[in-house]
Coordinates of C-alpha atoms in Angstrom, one line a residue:
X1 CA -27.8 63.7 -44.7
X2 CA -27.0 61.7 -47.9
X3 CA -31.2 61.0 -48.3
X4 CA -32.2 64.7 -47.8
X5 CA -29.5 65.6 -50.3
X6 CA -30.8 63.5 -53.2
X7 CA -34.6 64.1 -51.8
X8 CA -33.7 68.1 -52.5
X9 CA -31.3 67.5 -55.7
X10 CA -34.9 65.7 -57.0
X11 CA -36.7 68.5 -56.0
X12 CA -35.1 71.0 -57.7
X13 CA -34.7 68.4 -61.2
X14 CA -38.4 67.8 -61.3
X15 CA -38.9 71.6 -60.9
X16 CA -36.3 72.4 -63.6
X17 CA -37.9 69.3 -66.0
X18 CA -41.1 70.6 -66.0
X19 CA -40.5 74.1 -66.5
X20 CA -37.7 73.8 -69.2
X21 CA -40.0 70.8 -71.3
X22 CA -41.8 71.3 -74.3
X23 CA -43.4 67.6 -74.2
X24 CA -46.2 66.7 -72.3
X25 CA -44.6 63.5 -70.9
X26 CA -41.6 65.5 -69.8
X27 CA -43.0 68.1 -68.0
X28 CA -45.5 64.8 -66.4
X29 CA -41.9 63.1 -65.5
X30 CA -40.8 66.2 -63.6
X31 CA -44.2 66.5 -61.6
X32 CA -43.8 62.9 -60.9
X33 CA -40.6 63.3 -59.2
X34 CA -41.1 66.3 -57.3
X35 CA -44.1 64.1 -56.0
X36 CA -42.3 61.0 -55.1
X37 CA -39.0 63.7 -53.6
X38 CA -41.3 65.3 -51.1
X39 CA -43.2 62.8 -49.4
X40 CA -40.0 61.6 -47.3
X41 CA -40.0 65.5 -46.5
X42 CA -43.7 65.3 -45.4
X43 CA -43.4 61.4 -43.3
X44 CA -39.9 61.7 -41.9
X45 CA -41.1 63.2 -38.7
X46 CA -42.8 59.6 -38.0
X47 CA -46.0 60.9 -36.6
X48 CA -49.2 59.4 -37.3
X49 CA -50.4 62.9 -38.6
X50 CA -47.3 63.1 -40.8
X51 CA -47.4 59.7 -42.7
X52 CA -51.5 60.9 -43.1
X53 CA -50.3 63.9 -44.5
X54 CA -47.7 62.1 -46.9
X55 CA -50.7 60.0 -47.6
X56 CA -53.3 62.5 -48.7
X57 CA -50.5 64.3 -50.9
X58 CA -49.8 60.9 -52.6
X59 CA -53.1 60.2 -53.7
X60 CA -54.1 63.6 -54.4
X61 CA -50.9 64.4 -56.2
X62 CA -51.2 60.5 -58.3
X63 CA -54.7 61.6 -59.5
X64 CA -53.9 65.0 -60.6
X65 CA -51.0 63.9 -62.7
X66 CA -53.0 61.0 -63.9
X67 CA -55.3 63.7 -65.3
X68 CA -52.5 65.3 -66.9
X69 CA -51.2 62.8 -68.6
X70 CA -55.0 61.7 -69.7
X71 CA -55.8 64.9 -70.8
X72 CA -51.8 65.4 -72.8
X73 CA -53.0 61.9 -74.4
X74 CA -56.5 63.2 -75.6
X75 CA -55.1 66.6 -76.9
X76 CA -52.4 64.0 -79.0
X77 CA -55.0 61.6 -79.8
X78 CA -56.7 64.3 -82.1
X79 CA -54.4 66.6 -82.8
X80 CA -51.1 64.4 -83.0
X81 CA -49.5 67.2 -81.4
X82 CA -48.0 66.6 -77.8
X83 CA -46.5 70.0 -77.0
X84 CA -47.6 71.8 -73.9
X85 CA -48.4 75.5 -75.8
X86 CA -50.9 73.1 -78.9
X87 CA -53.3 72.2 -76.3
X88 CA -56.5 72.8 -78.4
X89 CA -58.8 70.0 -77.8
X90 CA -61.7 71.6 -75.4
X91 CA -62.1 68.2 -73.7
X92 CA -58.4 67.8 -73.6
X93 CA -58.2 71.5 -72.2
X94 CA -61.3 71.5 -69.1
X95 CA -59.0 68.4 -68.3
X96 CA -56.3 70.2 -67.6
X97 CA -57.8 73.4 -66.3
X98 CA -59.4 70.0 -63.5
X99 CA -55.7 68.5 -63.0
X100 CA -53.8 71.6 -62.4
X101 CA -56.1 73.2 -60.2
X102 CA -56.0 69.8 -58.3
X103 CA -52.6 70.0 -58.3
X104 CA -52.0 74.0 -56.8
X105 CA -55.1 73.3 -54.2
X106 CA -57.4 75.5 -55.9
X107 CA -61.4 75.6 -54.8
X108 CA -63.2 72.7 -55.0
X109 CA -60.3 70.8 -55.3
X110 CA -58.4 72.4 -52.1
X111 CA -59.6 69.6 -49.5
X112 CA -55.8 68.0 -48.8
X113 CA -54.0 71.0 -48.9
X114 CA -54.1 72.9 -45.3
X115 CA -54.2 68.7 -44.1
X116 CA -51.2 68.3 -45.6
X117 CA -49.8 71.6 -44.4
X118 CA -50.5 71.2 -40.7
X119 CA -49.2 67.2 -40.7
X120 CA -45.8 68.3 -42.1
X121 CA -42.6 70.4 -40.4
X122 CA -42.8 74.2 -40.6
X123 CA -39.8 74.2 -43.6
X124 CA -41.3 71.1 -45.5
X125 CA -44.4 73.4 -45.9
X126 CA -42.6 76.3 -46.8
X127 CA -41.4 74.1 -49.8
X128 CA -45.2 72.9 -50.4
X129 CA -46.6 76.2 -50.3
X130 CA -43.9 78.2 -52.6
X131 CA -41.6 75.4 -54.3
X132 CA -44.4 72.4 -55.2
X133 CA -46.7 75.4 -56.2
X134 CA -44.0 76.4 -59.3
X135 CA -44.4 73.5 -61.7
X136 CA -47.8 73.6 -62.2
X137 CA -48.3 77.3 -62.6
X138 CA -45.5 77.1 -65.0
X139 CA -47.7 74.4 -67.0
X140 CA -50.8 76.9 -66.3
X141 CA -48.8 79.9 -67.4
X142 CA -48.0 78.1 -71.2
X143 CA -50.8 76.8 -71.2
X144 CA -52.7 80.1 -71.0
X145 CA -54.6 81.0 -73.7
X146 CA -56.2 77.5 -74.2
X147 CA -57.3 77.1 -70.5
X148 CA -61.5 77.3 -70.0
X149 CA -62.3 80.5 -69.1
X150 CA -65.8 80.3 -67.4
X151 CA -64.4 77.4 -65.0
X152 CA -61.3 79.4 -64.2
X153 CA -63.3 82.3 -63.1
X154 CA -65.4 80.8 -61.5
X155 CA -62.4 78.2 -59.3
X156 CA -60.8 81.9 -58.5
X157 CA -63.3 83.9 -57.2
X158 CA -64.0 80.7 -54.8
X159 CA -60.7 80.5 -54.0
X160 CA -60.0 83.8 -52.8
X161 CA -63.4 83.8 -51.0
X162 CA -63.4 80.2 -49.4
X163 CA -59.6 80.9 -48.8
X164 CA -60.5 84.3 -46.7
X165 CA -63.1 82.4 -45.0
X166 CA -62.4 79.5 -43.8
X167 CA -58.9 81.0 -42.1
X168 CA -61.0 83.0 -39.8
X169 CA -61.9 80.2 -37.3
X170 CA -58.2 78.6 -37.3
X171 CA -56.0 78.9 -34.5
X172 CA -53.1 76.5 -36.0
X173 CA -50.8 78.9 -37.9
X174 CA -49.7 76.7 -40.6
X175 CA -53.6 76.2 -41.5
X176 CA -54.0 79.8 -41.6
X177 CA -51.3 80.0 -44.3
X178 CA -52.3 77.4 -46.0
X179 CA -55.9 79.1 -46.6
X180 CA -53.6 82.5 -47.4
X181 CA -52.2 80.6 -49.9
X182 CA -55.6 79.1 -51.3
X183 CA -57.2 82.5 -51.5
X184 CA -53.5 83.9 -53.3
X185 CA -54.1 81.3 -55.8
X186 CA -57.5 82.7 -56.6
X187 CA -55.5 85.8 -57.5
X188 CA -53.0 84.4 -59.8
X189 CA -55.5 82.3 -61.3
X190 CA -58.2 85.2 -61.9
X191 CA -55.7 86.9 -64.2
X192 CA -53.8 84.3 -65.3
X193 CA -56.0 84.7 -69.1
X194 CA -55.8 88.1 -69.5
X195 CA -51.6 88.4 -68.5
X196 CA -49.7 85.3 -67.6
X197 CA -46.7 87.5 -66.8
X198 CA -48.4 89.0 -63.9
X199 CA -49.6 85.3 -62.5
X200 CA -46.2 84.6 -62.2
X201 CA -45.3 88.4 -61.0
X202 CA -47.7 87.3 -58.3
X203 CA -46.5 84.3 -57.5
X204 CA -42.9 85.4 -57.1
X205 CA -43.7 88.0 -54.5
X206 CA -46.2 85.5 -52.7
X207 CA -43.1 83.1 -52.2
X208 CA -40.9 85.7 -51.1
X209 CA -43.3 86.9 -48.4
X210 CA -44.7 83.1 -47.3
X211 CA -40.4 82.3 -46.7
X212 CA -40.4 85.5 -44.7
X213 CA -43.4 84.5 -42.5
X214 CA -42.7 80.4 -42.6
X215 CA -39.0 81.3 -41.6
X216 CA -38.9 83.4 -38.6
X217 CA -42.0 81.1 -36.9
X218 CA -39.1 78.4 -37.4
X219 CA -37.1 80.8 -35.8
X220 CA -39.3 81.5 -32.9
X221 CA -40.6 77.7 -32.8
X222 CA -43.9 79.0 -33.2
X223 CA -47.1 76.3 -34.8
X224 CA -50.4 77.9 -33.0
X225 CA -51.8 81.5 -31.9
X226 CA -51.0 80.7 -27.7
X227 CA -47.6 79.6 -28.4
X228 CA -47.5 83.1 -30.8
X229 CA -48.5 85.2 -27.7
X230 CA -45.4 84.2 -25.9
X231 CA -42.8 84.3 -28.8
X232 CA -42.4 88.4 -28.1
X233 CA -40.5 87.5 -24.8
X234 CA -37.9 85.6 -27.4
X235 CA -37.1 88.1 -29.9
X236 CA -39.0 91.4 -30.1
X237 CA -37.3 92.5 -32.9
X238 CA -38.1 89.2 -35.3
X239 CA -41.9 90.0 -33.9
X240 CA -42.1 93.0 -35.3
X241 CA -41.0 92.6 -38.5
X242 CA -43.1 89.4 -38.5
X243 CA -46.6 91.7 -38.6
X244 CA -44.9 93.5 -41.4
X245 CA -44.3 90.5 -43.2
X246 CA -48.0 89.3 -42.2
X247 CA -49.2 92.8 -42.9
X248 CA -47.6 92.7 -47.0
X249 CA -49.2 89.8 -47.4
X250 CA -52.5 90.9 -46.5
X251 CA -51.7 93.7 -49.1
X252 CA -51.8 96.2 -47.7
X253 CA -50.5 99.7 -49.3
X254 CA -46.7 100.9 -48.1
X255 CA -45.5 97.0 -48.5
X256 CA -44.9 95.0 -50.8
X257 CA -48.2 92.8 -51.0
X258 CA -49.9 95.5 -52.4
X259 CA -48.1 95.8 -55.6
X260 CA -49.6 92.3 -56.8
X261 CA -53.5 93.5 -55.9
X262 CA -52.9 96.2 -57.5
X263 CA -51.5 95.1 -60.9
X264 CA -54.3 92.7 -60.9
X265 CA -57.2 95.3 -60.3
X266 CA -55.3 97.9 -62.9
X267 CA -55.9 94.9 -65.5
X268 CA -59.0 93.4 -64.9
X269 CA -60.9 97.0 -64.8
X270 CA -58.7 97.5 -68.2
X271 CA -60.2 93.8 -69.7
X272 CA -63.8 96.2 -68.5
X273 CA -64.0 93.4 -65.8
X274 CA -64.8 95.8 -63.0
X275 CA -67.4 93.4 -60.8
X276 CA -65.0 90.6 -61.2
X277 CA -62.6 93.2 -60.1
X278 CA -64.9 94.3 -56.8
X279 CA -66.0 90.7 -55.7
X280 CA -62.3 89.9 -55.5
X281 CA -61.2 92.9 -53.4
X282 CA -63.8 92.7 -51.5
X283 CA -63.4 88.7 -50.5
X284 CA -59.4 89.8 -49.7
X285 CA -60.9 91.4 -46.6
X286 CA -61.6 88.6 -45.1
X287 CA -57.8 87.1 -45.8
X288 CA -57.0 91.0 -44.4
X289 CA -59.4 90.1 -41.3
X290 CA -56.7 86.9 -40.2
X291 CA -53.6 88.3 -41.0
X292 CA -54.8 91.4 -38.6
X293 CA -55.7 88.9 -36.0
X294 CA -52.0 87.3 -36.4
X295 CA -50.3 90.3 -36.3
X296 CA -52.0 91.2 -33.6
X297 CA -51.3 88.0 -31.6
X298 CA -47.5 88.3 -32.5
X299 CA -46.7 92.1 -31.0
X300 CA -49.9 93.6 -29.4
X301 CA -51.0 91.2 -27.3
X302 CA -49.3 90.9 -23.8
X303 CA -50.4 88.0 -21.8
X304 CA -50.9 88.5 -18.5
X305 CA -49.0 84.8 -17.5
X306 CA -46.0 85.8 -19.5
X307 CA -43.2 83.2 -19.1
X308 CA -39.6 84.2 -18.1
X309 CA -37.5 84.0 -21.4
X310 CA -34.1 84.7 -21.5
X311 CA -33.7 86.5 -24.8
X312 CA -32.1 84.6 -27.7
X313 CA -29.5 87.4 -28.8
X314 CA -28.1 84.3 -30.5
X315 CA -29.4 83.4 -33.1
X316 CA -28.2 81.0 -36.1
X317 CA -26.6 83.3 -38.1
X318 CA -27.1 81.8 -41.6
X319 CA -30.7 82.0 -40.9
X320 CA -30.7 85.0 -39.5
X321 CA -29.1 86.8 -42.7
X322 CA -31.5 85.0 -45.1
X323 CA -34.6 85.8 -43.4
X324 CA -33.1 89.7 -43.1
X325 CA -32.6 89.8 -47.0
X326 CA -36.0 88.0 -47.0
X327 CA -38.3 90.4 -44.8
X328 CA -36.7 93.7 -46.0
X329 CA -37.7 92.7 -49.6
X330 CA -40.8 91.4 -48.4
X331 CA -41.8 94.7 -46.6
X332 CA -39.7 97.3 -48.9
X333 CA -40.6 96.3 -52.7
X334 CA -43.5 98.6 -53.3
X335 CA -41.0 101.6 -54.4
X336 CA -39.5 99.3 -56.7
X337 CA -42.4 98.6 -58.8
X338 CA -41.4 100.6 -61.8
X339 CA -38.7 98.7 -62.4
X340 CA -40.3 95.8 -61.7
X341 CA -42.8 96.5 -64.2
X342 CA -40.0 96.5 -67.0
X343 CA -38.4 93.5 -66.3
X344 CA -41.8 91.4 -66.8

């Protein structure tokens, strides 16, 4: 208990260095030790595929913020400036455009990332897909309007199509998010020049709905699509809000997922960016084509060989409660969006 307290407490003071640091070598601290707090997280189940998992993280994670620091060191070498928003140098910025998207497991550079995701516990990769994913975009987010434009294109509109793609021959459910959250990064990263504040709009609602979906298969004890077919016999109820969840973060209209597409489409056909704006909603169908086929295996499928559950009425109630705040906002937002709109 004592270990996973300071692993969190580190956690959370890496993520609140790095986004509250105006120095380049303070915001590298805080990445460092969100690095070095999660891979206990990721190796404490002692199985082989874990400490692989740990291991891939640790090298990837080592290079990227060697990059950072390399390309912090550049920037201050010419300019003799070493505050994130000065980043001017083009070398100095390409470098970090590299390390970030190294960092977030953006295309080409998303190799460890659904590894990573399927060696570790369902709530350790709820922290790497929402809670490791905030530092950097924070970096990428002041960092902005000195980031290289062609390469960023180019990184998101292979993200959200490699992302779609390569989920639609998966069968473990944590890879399948992780490739959600690969072609979500090509989202936030496709608008990210043209208005930061909607990246992190994005991003916001993209954690809130990956908790929803990350905390009720912890609920059910659900890691692949056969053990998903079953789970309806446990709790109907958690099911069906489940394919909502999966549903809003496919995007699609009444729920909240949508509101993020939309935003983004608005402003890239107002930048006059309309076949950027095309390509990228048309590569989201294939993300659509998975979360269909999960929702579908969660409620509409009933096997044949169905095995005699007794129904969990219950529940761990302090679970229970967040993942109810979690899945109404995550299904419900969309009406809010006006006011949502104001506050960023």
């Amino acid at each position: 208990p004592h270990a996973k307290l300071i692993f969190y407490t580190s956690l959370l003071l890496g993520t609140t260095i790095t986004i509250s640091s105006n120095h380049w070598m303070m915001a590298w601290t805080g990445l460092e030790i969100n690095t070095l707090a999660i891979i206990p997280l990721i190796a404490k189940s002692h199985h082989p595929r874990a400490i692989e998992a740990s291991i891939k993280y640790f090298l990837v994670q080592a290079a990227a913020s060697a990059l950072v620091l390399f390309s912090s060191t550049i920037n201050a070498w010419h300019t003799g400036q070493w505050d994130i928003t000065q980043l001017t140098h083009p070398t100095a910025c390409l470098l970090l455009t590299t390390a970030i998207a190294t960092k977030l497991g953006v295309v080409p550079f998303h190799f460890w990332f659904p590894e990573v995701l399927q060696g570790s516990t369902l709530t350790t990769a709820l922290l790497l897909s929402t809670m490791m994913k905030f530092p950097p975009i924070t970096i990428l987010f002041l960092t902005s309007h000195s980031l290289n434009p062609t390469l960023l294109t180019f990184m998101a509109i292979a993200s959200a199509g490699l992302g779609g793609w390569m989920g639609l021959n998966q069968t473990q459910i944590r890879k399948i998010l992780a490739f959600s959250s690969i072609s979500h990064l090509g989202w936030m990263a496709i608008i990210i020049l043209y208005n930061p504040k909607l990246t992190l709009l994005t991003f916001y609602l993209y954690s809130l709905m990956t908790a929803t979906v990350f905390l009720t298969l912890n609920t059910i004890k659900a890691t692949k699509l056969s053990t998903m077919m079953t789970s309806w016999t446990k709790m109907p109820m958690l099911n069906a809000t489940l394919m909502l969840a999966l549903l809003s973060l496919a995007g699609l209209p009444p729920l909240t997922g949508f509101l993020p597409k939309w935003l983004i489409i608005q402003e890239l056909t107002k930048q006059e960016l309309t076949s950027t704006a095309t390509i990228i909603a048309m590569l989201s169908l294939l993300g659509l084509f998975f979360y269909l086929r999960l929702a579908y295996y969660s409620t509409i499928t009933l096997p044949p060989n169905s095995t005699n559950h007794m129904k969990q009425w219950h529940t761990n109630k302090s679970t229970s409660t967040l993942l109810a705040i979690f899945t109404s906002l995550s299904i419900s937002l969309l009406p809010l969006s006006p006011m949502i709109l104001t506050t960023i």
